[in-house]
PDB file of C-alpha atoms in Angstrom:
ATOM      1  CA  LEU A   1      22.502  19.633 -23.547  1.00 57.00           C
ATOM      2  CA  PHE A   2      20.025  17.494 -25.626  1.00 56.00           C
ATOM      3  CA  ASP A   3      18.098  14.625 -25.425  1.00 64.00           C
ATOM      4  CA  LEU A   4      18.979  11.275 -27.131  1.00 61.00           C
ATOM      5  CA  GLU A   5      15.590   9.519 -26.622  1.00 59.00           C
ATOM      6  CA  PRO A   6      14.947   7.452 -29.742  1.00 55.00           C
ATOM      7  CA  PRO A   7      12.156   8.777 -31.605  1.00 52.00           C
ATOM      8  CA  ALA A   8      10.224   5.584 -31.306  1.00 57.00           C
ATOM      9  CA  GLY A   9      10.608   5.323 -27.548  1.00 52.00           C
ATOM     10  CA  GLY A  10      11.931   2.097 -26.152  1.00 67.00           C
ATOM     11  CA  VAL A  11      14.260   0.924 -23.380  1.00 78.00           C
ATOM     12  CA  ILE A  12      17.808   2.155 -24.068  1.00 82.00           C
ATOM     13  CA  ARG A  13      20.285  -0.511 -22.559  1.00 81.00           C
ATOM     14  CA  HIS A  14      23.628   0.841 -23.842  1.00 85.00           C
ATOM     15  CA  THR A  15      25.126   4.311 -24.175  1.00 89.00           C
ATOM     16  CA  LEU A  16      28.886   4.782 -25.180  1.00 91.00           C
ATOM     17  CA  PHE A  17      30.936   7.570 -26.139  1.00 94.00           C
ATOM     18  CA  SER A  18      33.497   6.863 -28.825  1.00 94.00           C
ATOM     19  CA  PRO A  19      37.232   6.986 -27.682  1.00 93.00           C
ATOM     20  CA  ASP A  20      37.510  10.429 -29.089  1.00 92.00           C
ATOM     21  CA  GLY A  21      34.354  11.572 -27.662  1.00 92.00           C
ATOM     22  CA  GLU A  22      32.996  12.747 -31.320  1.00 93.00           C
ATOM     23  CA  HIS A  23      30.186  10.072 -31.319  1.00 93.00           C
ATOM     24  CA  ILE A  24      27.849   8.428 -28.939  1.00 93.00           C
ATOM     25  CA  ALA A  25      26.176   5.206 -29.714  1.00 92.00           C
ATOM     26  CA  THR A  26      22.850   3.920 -28.295  1.00 90.00           C
ATOM     27  CA  GLY A  27      21.262   0.847 -28.277  1.00 88.00           C
ATOM     28  CA  THR A  28      17.745  -0.307 -27.196  1.00 86.00           C
ATOM     29  CA  LEU A  29      16.795  -3.544 -25.492  1.00 79.00           C
ATOM     30  CA  GLY A  30      14.742  -4.608 -28.409  1.00 78.00           C
ATOM     31  CA  GLY A  31      17.925  -4.301 -30.938  1.00 80.00           C
ATOM     32  CA  THR A  32      17.778  -0.821 -32.361  1.00 87.00           C
ATOM     33  CA  VAL A  33      21.296   1.151 -32.495  1.00 90.00           C
ATOM     34  CA  ARG A  34      21.827   4.632 -33.258  1.00 90.00           C
ATOM     35  CA  LEU A  35      24.983   6.427 -33.691  1.00 92.00           C
ATOM     36  CA  TRP A  36      24.898  10.447 -32.658  1.00 92.00           C
ATOM     37  CA  ASP A  37      27.155  13.233 -33.175  1.00 92.00           C
ATOM     38  CA  ALA A  38      28.204  14.196 -29.641  1.00 90.00           C
ATOM     39  CA  LYS A  39      28.586  17.913 -30.212  1.00 89.00           C
ATOM     40  CA  THR A  40      24.946  18.443 -31.875  1.00 89.00           C
ATOM     41  CA  GLY A  41      22.896  15.643 -30.958  1.00 87.00           C
ATOM     42  CA  ARG A  42      22.199  14.940 -34.459  1.00 90.00           C
ATOM     43  CA  LEU A  43      21.335  11.390 -35.624  1.00 90.00           C
ATOM     44  CA  ILE A  44      24.390  10.299 -38.144  1.00 92.00           C
ATOM     45  CA  ARG A  45      22.708   7.871 -40.094  1.00 86.00           C
ATOM     46  CA  GLU A  46      19.089   5.714 -39.977  1.00 86.00           C
ATOM     47  CA  PRO A  47      19.131   3.441 -37.178  1.00 87.00           C
ATOM     48  CA  ILE A  48      20.436  -0.129 -37.307  1.00 86.00           C
ATOM     49  CA  VAL A  49      17.356  -2.555 -36.309  1.00 84.00           C
ATOM     50  CA  LEU A  50      18.497  -5.997 -35.210  1.00 79.00           C
ATOM     51  CA  GLU A  51      16.670  -9.194 -35.402  1.00 76.00           C
ATOM     52  CA  ALA A  52      17.339 -10.197 -31.601  1.00 78.00           C
ATOM     53  CA  ASN A  53      17.609  -8.318 -28.111  1.00 80.00           C
ATOM     54  CA  LEU A  54      20.868  -6.231 -27.873  1.00 83.00           C
ATOM     55  CA  THR A  55      23.287  -7.849 -25.380  1.00 83.00           C
ATOM     56  CA  GLU A  56      26.643  -5.932 -25.991  1.00 85.00           C
ATOM     57  CA  MET A  57      27.961  -2.882 -27.832  1.00 89.00           C
ATOM     58  CA  SER A  58      31.917  -1.660 -27.578  1.00 91.00           C
ATOM     59  CA  PHE A  59      33.965   0.708 -29.855  1.00 94.00           C
ATOM     60  CA  SER A  60      37.504  -0.333 -30.722  1.00 94.00           C
ATOM     61  CA  ASP A  61      40.287   1.843 -29.047  1.00 93.00           C
ATOM     62  CA  ASP A  62      40.775   3.752 -32.113  1.00 93.00           C
ATOM     63  CA  GLY A  63      37.162   4.474 -32.788  1.00 93.00           C
ATOM     64  CA  ARG A  64      37.245   2.827 -36.171  1.00 94.00           C
ATOM     65  CA  TYR A  65      34.832  -0.083 -35.489  1.00 95.00           C
ATOM     66  CA  LEU A  66      31.593  -0.205 -33.452  1.00 94.00           C
ATOM     67  CA  LEU A  67      30.734  -3.992 -32.559  1.00 92.00           C
ATOM     68  CA  ILE A  68      27.258  -4.816 -31.620  1.00 89.00           C
ATOM     69  CA  ALA A  69      25.826  -8.206 -30.714  1.00 86.00           C
ATOM     70  CA  ALA A  70      22.190  -9.359 -30.810  1.00 81.00           C
ATOM     71  CA  GLY A  71      21.848 -12.897 -31.718  1.00 78.00           C
ATOM     72  CA  GLY A  72      24.745 -12.692 -33.992  1.00 82.00           C
ATOM     73  CA  VAL A  73      27.482  -9.878 -34.028  1.00 89.00           C
ATOM     74  CA  GLN A  74      27.420  -6.914 -36.441  1.00 89.00           C
ATOM     75  CA  LEU A  75      30.475  -4.576 -37.091  1.00 92.00           C
ATOM     76  CA  LEU A  76      29.883  -1.182 -37.930  1.00 93.00           C
ATOM     77  CA  ASP A  77      32.076   1.707 -39.161  1.00 94.00           C
ATOM     78  CA  GLY A  78      32.617   3.744 -35.911  1.00 93.00           C
ATOM     79  CA  HIS A  79      32.484   7.335 -37.748  1.00 92.00           C
ATOM     80  CA  SER A  80      29.487   6.563 -39.947  1.00 92.00           C
ATOM     81  CA  GLY A  81      27.366   3.933 -38.514  1.00 91.00           C
ATOM     82  CA  GLU A  82      27.542   1.784 -41.739  1.00 92.00           C
ATOM     83  CA  PRO A  83      27.331  -1.772 -41.516  1.00 91.00           C
ATOM     84  CA  ILE A  84      30.701  -3.400 -42.361  1.00 92.00           C
ATOM     85  CA  GLY A  85      30.000  -7.145 -43.944  1.00 89.00           C
ATOM     86  CA  GLU A  86      27.217  -9.369 -42.934  1.00 87.00           C
ATOM     87  CA  PRO A  87      26.417 -10.401 -39.390  1.00 85.00           C
ATOM     88  CA  PHE A  88      28.700 -13.419 -38.015  1.00 85.00           C
ATOM     89  CA  SER A  89      28.985 -15.787 -35.073  1.00 79.00           C
ATOM     90  CA  ALA A  90      25.119 -16.334 -35.111  1.00 72.00           C
ATOM     91  CA  GLY A  91      23.906 -17.480 -31.809  1.00 76.00           C
ATOM     92  CA  SER A  92      23.301 -16.022 -28.452  1.00 82.00           C
ATOM     93  CA  VAL A  93      26.135 -13.862 -27.777  1.00 83.00           C
ATOM     94  CA  ARG A  94      27.169 -13.010 -24.100  1.00 84.00           C
ATOM     95  CA  SER A  95      30.267 -10.786 -24.603  1.00 84.00           C
ATOM     96  CA  ALA A  96      32.333  -9.349 -27.496  1.00 88.00           C
ATOM     97  CA  ARG A  97      35.698  -7.411 -27.373  1.00 91.00           C
ATOM     98  CA  PHE A  98      38.367  -6.037 -29.532  1.00 94.00           C
ATOM     99  CA  ASN A  99      41.728  -6.519 -28.747  1.00 94.00           C
ATOM    100  CA  HIS A 100      44.269  -3.176 -28.707  1.00 92.00           C
ATOM    101  CA  ASP A 101      44.717  -2.671 -32.197  1.00 92.00           C
ATOM    102  CA  ALA A 102      41.100  -4.147 -33.373  1.00 93.00           C
ATOM    103  CA  SER A 103      42.791  -6.597 -35.426  1.00 92.00           C
ATOM    104  CA  ARG A 104      40.942  -9.554 -33.485  1.00 93.00           C
ATOM    105  CA  MET A 105      37.661  -9.929 -31.593  1.00 94.00           C
ATOM    106  CA  ALA A 106      36.848 -12.237 -28.849  1.00 93.00           C
ATOM    107  CA  VAL A 107      33.234 -13.210 -28.838  1.00 92.00           C
ATOM    108  CA  ALA A 108      31.785 -15.550 -26.167  1.00 90.00           C
ATOM    109  CA  MET A 109      28.701 -17.352 -26.219  1.00 87.00           C
ATOM    110  CA  ASN A 110      25.937 -18.450 -24.092  1.00 84.00           C
ATOM    111  CA  GLY A 111      26.760 -21.906 -25.229  1.00 83.00           C
ATOM    112  CA  GLY A 112      29.697 -22.203 -23.002  1.00 87.00           C
ATOM    113  CA  PHE A 113      32.371 -21.197 -25.331  1.00 91.00           C
ATOM    114  CA  ALA A 114      34.284 -18.438 -26.845  1.00 91.00           C
ATOM    115  CA  ARG A 115      35.976 -17.880 -30.175  1.00 92.00           C
ATOM    116  CA  ILE A 116      38.573 -15.707 -31.849  1.00 93.00           C
ATOM    117  CA  TRP A 117      37.689 -13.658 -35.161  1.00 93.00           C
ATOM    118  CA  ASP A 118      39.664 -11.595 -37.529  1.00 92.00           C
ATOM    119  CA  THR A 119      38.139  -8.316 -37.980  1.00 92.00           C
ATOM    120  CA  ALA A 120      39.098  -7.845 -41.491  1.00 90.00           C
ATOM    121  CA  ALA A 121      38.142 -11.045 -42.761  1.00 89.00           C
ATOM    122  CA  LEU A 122      35.306 -11.700 -40.576  1.00 91.00           C
ATOM    123  CA  GLN A 123      36.426 -15.121 -40.171  1.00 91.00           C
ATOM    124  CA  PRO A 124      37.372 -17.150 -37.066  1.00 91.00           C
ATOM    125  CA  VAL A 125      40.911 -18.027 -36.115  1.00 90.00           C
ATOM    126  CA  THR A 126      40.444 -20.441 -33.591  1.00 90.00           C
ATOM    127  CA  GLU A 127      38.282 -23.477 -32.653  1.00 90.00           C
ATOM    128  CA  PRO A 128      35.757 -23.004 -29.920  1.00 91.00           C
ATOM    129  CA  LEU A 129      37.502 -22.551 -26.512  1.00 91.00           C
ATOM    130  CA  VAL A 130      35.176 -24.449 -24.417  1.00 90.00           C
ATOM    131  CA  HIS A 131      34.459 -24.102 -20.736  1.00 85.00           C
ATOM    132  CA  PRO A 132      33.124 -27.585 -19.778  1.00 82.00           C
ATOM    133  CA  GLY A 133      29.975 -27.754 -17.946  1.00 80.00           C
ATOM    134  CA  VAL A 134      28.746 -24.157 -17.949  1.00 84.00           C
ATOM    135  CA  ARG A 135      26.185 -22.201 -20.027  1.00 82.00           C
ATOM    136  CA  THR A 136      27.698 -18.664 -20.130  1.00 79.00           C
ATOM    137  CA  VAL A 137      31.017 -17.235 -20.702  1.00 85.00           C
ATOM    138  CA  SER A 138      32.535 -14.061 -21.052  1.00 88.00           C
ATOM    139  CA  ALA A 139      35.995 -13.230 -22.673  1.00 90.00           C
ATOM    140  CA  GLU A 140      38.460 -10.461 -22.604  1.00 91.00           C
ATOM    141  CA  PHE A 141      41.898  -9.760 -24.152  1.00 93.00           C
ATOM    142  CA  SER A 142      45.068  -9.197 -22.301  1.00 92.00           C
ATOM    143  CA  PRO A 143      46.454  -5.577 -22.815  1.00 91.00           C
ATOM    144  CA  ASP A 144      48.838  -6.662 -25.529  1.00 88.00           C
ATOM    145  CA  GLY A 145      46.408  -9.022 -27.199  1.00 89.00           C
ATOM    146  CA  ARG A 146      48.428 -12.195 -27.034  1.00 87.00           C
ATOM    147  CA  PHE A 147      46.129 -13.937 -24.794  1.00 91.00           C
ATOM    148  CA  ILE A 148      42.227 -13.939 -23.736  1.00 92.00           C
ATOM    149  CA  ARG A 149      40.691 -14.701 -20.561  1.00 92.00           C
ATOM    150  CA  THR A 150      37.444 -16.587 -20.307  1.00 91.00           C
ATOM    151  CA  GLU A 151      35.191 -16.616 -17.586  1.00 89.00           C
ATOM    152  CA  GLY A 152      32.365 -19.124 -17.174  1.00 87.00           C
ATOM    153  CA  SER A 153      29.247 -18.902 -14.973  1.00 83.00           C
ATOM    154  CA  ASN A 154      30.684 -21.171 -12.355  1.00 84.00           C
ATOM    155  CA  ASN A 155      33.313 -18.404 -11.787  1.00 83.00           C
ATOM    156  CA  HIS A 156      35.982 -20.412 -13.200  1.00 86.00           C
ATOM    157  CA  PHE A 157      38.361 -18.901 -15.630  1.00 89.00           C
ATOM    158  CA  PHE A 158      40.992 -19.862 -18.200  1.00 89.00           C
ATOM    159  CA  VAL A 159      43.754 -18.036 -20.172  1.00 90.00           C
ATOM    160  CA  TRP A 160      44.208 -18.867 -23.666  1.00 89.00           C
ATOM    161  CA  SER A 161      47.088 -18.084 -26.135  1.00 86.00           C
ATOM    162  CA  VAL A 162      45.945 -16.092 -29.037  1.00 87.00           C
ATOM    163  CA  PRO A 163      47.425 -17.178 -32.504  1.00 81.00           C
ATOM    164  CA  PRO A 164      49.514 -14.778 -34.110  1.00 75.00           C
ATOM    165  CA  PRO A 165      48.733 -12.902 -37.304  1.00 73.00           C
ATOM    166  CA  ALA A 166      49.392 -15.059 -40.146  1.00 65.00           C
ATOM    167  CA  GLY A 167      50.521 -11.960 -42.382  1.00 65.00           C
ATOM    168  CA  ASP A 168      51.784 -12.467 -45.978  1.00 68.00           C
ATOM    169  CA  ALA A 169      54.874 -14.184 -45.621  1.00 72.00           C
ATOM    170  CA  PRO A 170      54.959 -17.533 -46.878  1.00 82.00           C
ATOM    171  CA  VAL A 171      55.266 -20.540 -44.519  1.00 84.00           C
ATOM    172  CA  PRO A 172      58.956 -20.954 -43.349  1.00 91.00           C
ATOM    173  CA  GLY A 173      60.541 -24.232 -44.509  1.00 91.00           C
ATOM    174  CA  TRP A 174      61.452 -25.164 -40.764  1.00 94.00           C
ATOM    175  CA  LEU A 175      57.897 -25.299 -39.916  1.00 92.00           C
ATOM    176  CA  LEU A 176      57.274 -27.659 -42.717  1.00 90.00           C
ATOM    177  CA  ASP A 177      59.937 -29.682 -41.653  1.00 91.00           C
ATOM    178  CA  LEU A 178      58.881 -29.727 -38.184  1.00 92.00           C
ATOM    179  CA  ALA A 179      55.545 -30.816 -39.397  1.00 91.00           C
ATOM    180  CA  THR A 180      56.845 -33.938 -41.233  1.00 90.00           C
ATOM    181  CA  ILE A 181      58.933 -34.817 -38.227  1.00 90.00           C
ATOM    182  CA  CYS A 182      56.143 -34.809 -35.952  1.00 89.00           C
ATOM    183  CA  ALA A 183      53.539 -36.629 -38.548  1.00 88.00           C
ATOM    184  CA  GLY A 184      56.186 -39.025 -39.726  1.00 90.00           C
ATOM    185  CA  LYS A 185      54.962 -38.521 -42.910  1.00 89.00           C
ATOM    186  CA  ARG A 186      55.231 -36.300 -45.827  1.00 86.00           C
ATOM    187  CA  LEU A 187      52.771 -35.219 -48.806  1.00 83.00           C
ATOM    188  CA  THR A 188      53.852 -36.595 -52.186  1.00 85.00           C
ATOM    189  CA  ASP A 189      53.343 -34.462 -55.404  1.00 86.00           C
ATOM    190  CA  ASP A 190      50.504 -36.532 -56.320  1.00 87.00           C
ATOM    191  CA  GLY A 191      48.644 -35.697 -52.670  1.00 85.00           C
ATOM    192  CA  GLN A 192      49.422 -39.058 -51.183  1.00 87.00           C
ATOM    193  CA  LEU A 193      51.069 -39.413 -47.579  1.00 87.00           C
ATOM    194  CA  GLU A 194      54.291 -41.718 -47.417  1.00 88.00           C
ATOM    195  CA  SER A 195      56.387 -42.557 -44.595  1.00 89.00           C
ATOM    196  CA  ALA A 196      58.922 -40.009 -43.467  1.00 85.00           C
ATOM    197  CA  ALA A 197      60.450 -41.889 -40.582  1.00 83.00           C
ATOM    198  CA  ASP A 198      64.048 -40.656 -41.795  1.00 83.00           C
ATOM    199  CA  THR A 199      63.399 -37.285 -40.937  1.00 83.00           C
ATOM    200  CA  VAL A 200      63.201 -37.805 -37.370  1.00 79.00           C
ATOM    201  CA  GLY A 201      66.792 -37.318 -36.635  1.00 82.00           C
ATOM    202  CA  ARG A 202      66.754 -33.754 -38.310  1.00 88.00           C
ATOM    203  CA  ILE A 203      64.914 -32.287 -35.190  1.00 90.00           C
ATOM    204  CA  ASP A 204      68.122 -30.903 -33.949  1.00 91.00           C
ATOM    205  CA  ASP A 205      68.617 -29.158 -37.323  1.00 93.00           C
ATOM    206  CA  VAL A 206      65.118 -27.385 -36.654  1.00 94.00           C
ATOM    207  CA  ARG A 207      66.207 -26.385 -33.384  1.00 93.00           C
ATOM    208  CA  ARG A 208      69.661 -24.843 -34.715  1.00 94.00           C
ATOM    209  CA  THR A 209      67.705 -23.123 -37.645  1.00 95.00           C
ATOM    210  CA  LEU A 210      65.271 -21.143 -34.722  1.00 95.00           C
ATOM    211  CA  ALA A 211      68.112 -20.252 -32.830  1.00 94.00           C
ATOM    212  CA  ASP A 212      69.902 -18.643 -35.656  1.00 95.00           C
ATOM    213  CA  LEU A 213      66.803 -16.703 -36.808  1.00 95.00           C
ATOM    214  CA  PRO A 214      65.600 -13.327 -35.368  1.00 94.00           C
ATOM    215  CA  ASP A 215      63.234 -13.319 -32.543  1.00 91.00           C
ATOM    216  CA  ASP A 216      60.560 -11.439 -34.515  1.00 86.00           C
ATOM    217  CA  ALA A 217      60.557 -13.951 -37.645  1.00 89.00           C
ATOM    218  CA  PRO A 218      57.336 -15.452 -38.445  1.00 85.00           C
ATOM    219  CA  TYR A 219      56.412 -18.320 -35.735  1.00 88.00           C
ATOM    220  CA  VAL A 220      59.807 -18.197 -34.370  1.00 91.00           C
ATOM    221  CA  GLU A 221      58.582 -17.603 -30.874  1.00 89.00           C
ATOM    222  CA  TRP A 222      56.060 -20.625 -31.306  1.00 89.00           C
ATOM    223  CA  GLY A 223      58.728 -23.071 -32.796  1.00 92.00           C
ATOM    224  CA  ARG A 224      61.127 -22.338 -29.703  1.00 93.00           C
ATOM    225  CA  TRP A 225      58.405 -22.705 -27.300  1.00 92.00           C
ATOM    226  CA  PHE A 226      57.364 -26.076 -28.909  1.00 91.00           C
ATOM    227  CA  LEU A 227      60.745 -27.507 -29.023  1.00 92.00           C
ATOM    228  CA  ALA A 228      61.543 -26.517 -25.294  1.00 91.00           C
ATOM    229  CA  ASP A 229      61.918 -29.000 -22.557  1.00 88.00           C
ATOM    230  CA  ARG A 230      58.629 -30.326 -21.730  1.00 85.00           C
ATOM    231  CA  ALA A 231      59.466 -30.342 -18.116  1.00 88.00           C
ATOM    232  CA  THR A 232      60.298 -26.491 -17.631  1.00 88.00           C
ATOM    233  CA  ARG A 233      58.636 -24.545 -20.741  1.00 88.00           C
ATOM    234  CA  SER A 234      55.971 -22.390 -20.011  1.00 86.00           C
ATOM    235  CA  ILE A 235      51.906 -23.147 -20.632  1.00 81.00           C
ATOM    236  CA  ALA A 236      52.134 -21.132 -24.104  1.00 79.00           C
ATOM    237  CA  PRO A 237      54.459 -18.849 -25.755  1.00 81.00           C
ATOM    238  CA  GLY A 238      54.625 -15.298 -24.179  1.00 73.00           C
ATOM    239  CA  PHE A 239      54.088 -16.782 -20.347  1.00 75.00           C
TER     240      PHE A 239
END
């Protein structure tokens, strides 16, 4: 129907339809990304020129975002092609994927680790998830977004639990109590730590509080998992 060859030539490495079929994203090996109207072949905006070779492109399931990786990661509006925020996760990116609702991104690096990022804030929500003894790692979310699977260049893989969204709810009192019990210390009004050994016996109170809360209350699933019998509990909440 029409030819999407970049005006300046170059080797096209990626070609993607948006989930609704309205747009086509193309990316050259040298790091130039273009967004096209799939019905007319019209270029939607000026090309995005990246500072490194393109390694990854992916649309979110709802088509709102286009994620491109070339050195760092850049987020684009999936309809207009306009950049969203500044590039993040600088380094040699191996793969980058959205979760089911595009609220999180799993970014895997050639340095042998992956990390989960918050899409709205463009901030990491985990420490590096390290694969010992490998250089390259790929990462993808489970269908429900509660876990990611990372695979190393040695064909070994790990499954990691994804932290739940923090939301706007205040930190529940039982979670602060549990932290105090586990640490054996409390924070005073002047910012100093003092002994809280007297709180150890209150752990059953926290268990009872968790048992009475609804299943979807903030952090409840994690709290029940944490306090479950260590010999029989699953490897992470949700398993």
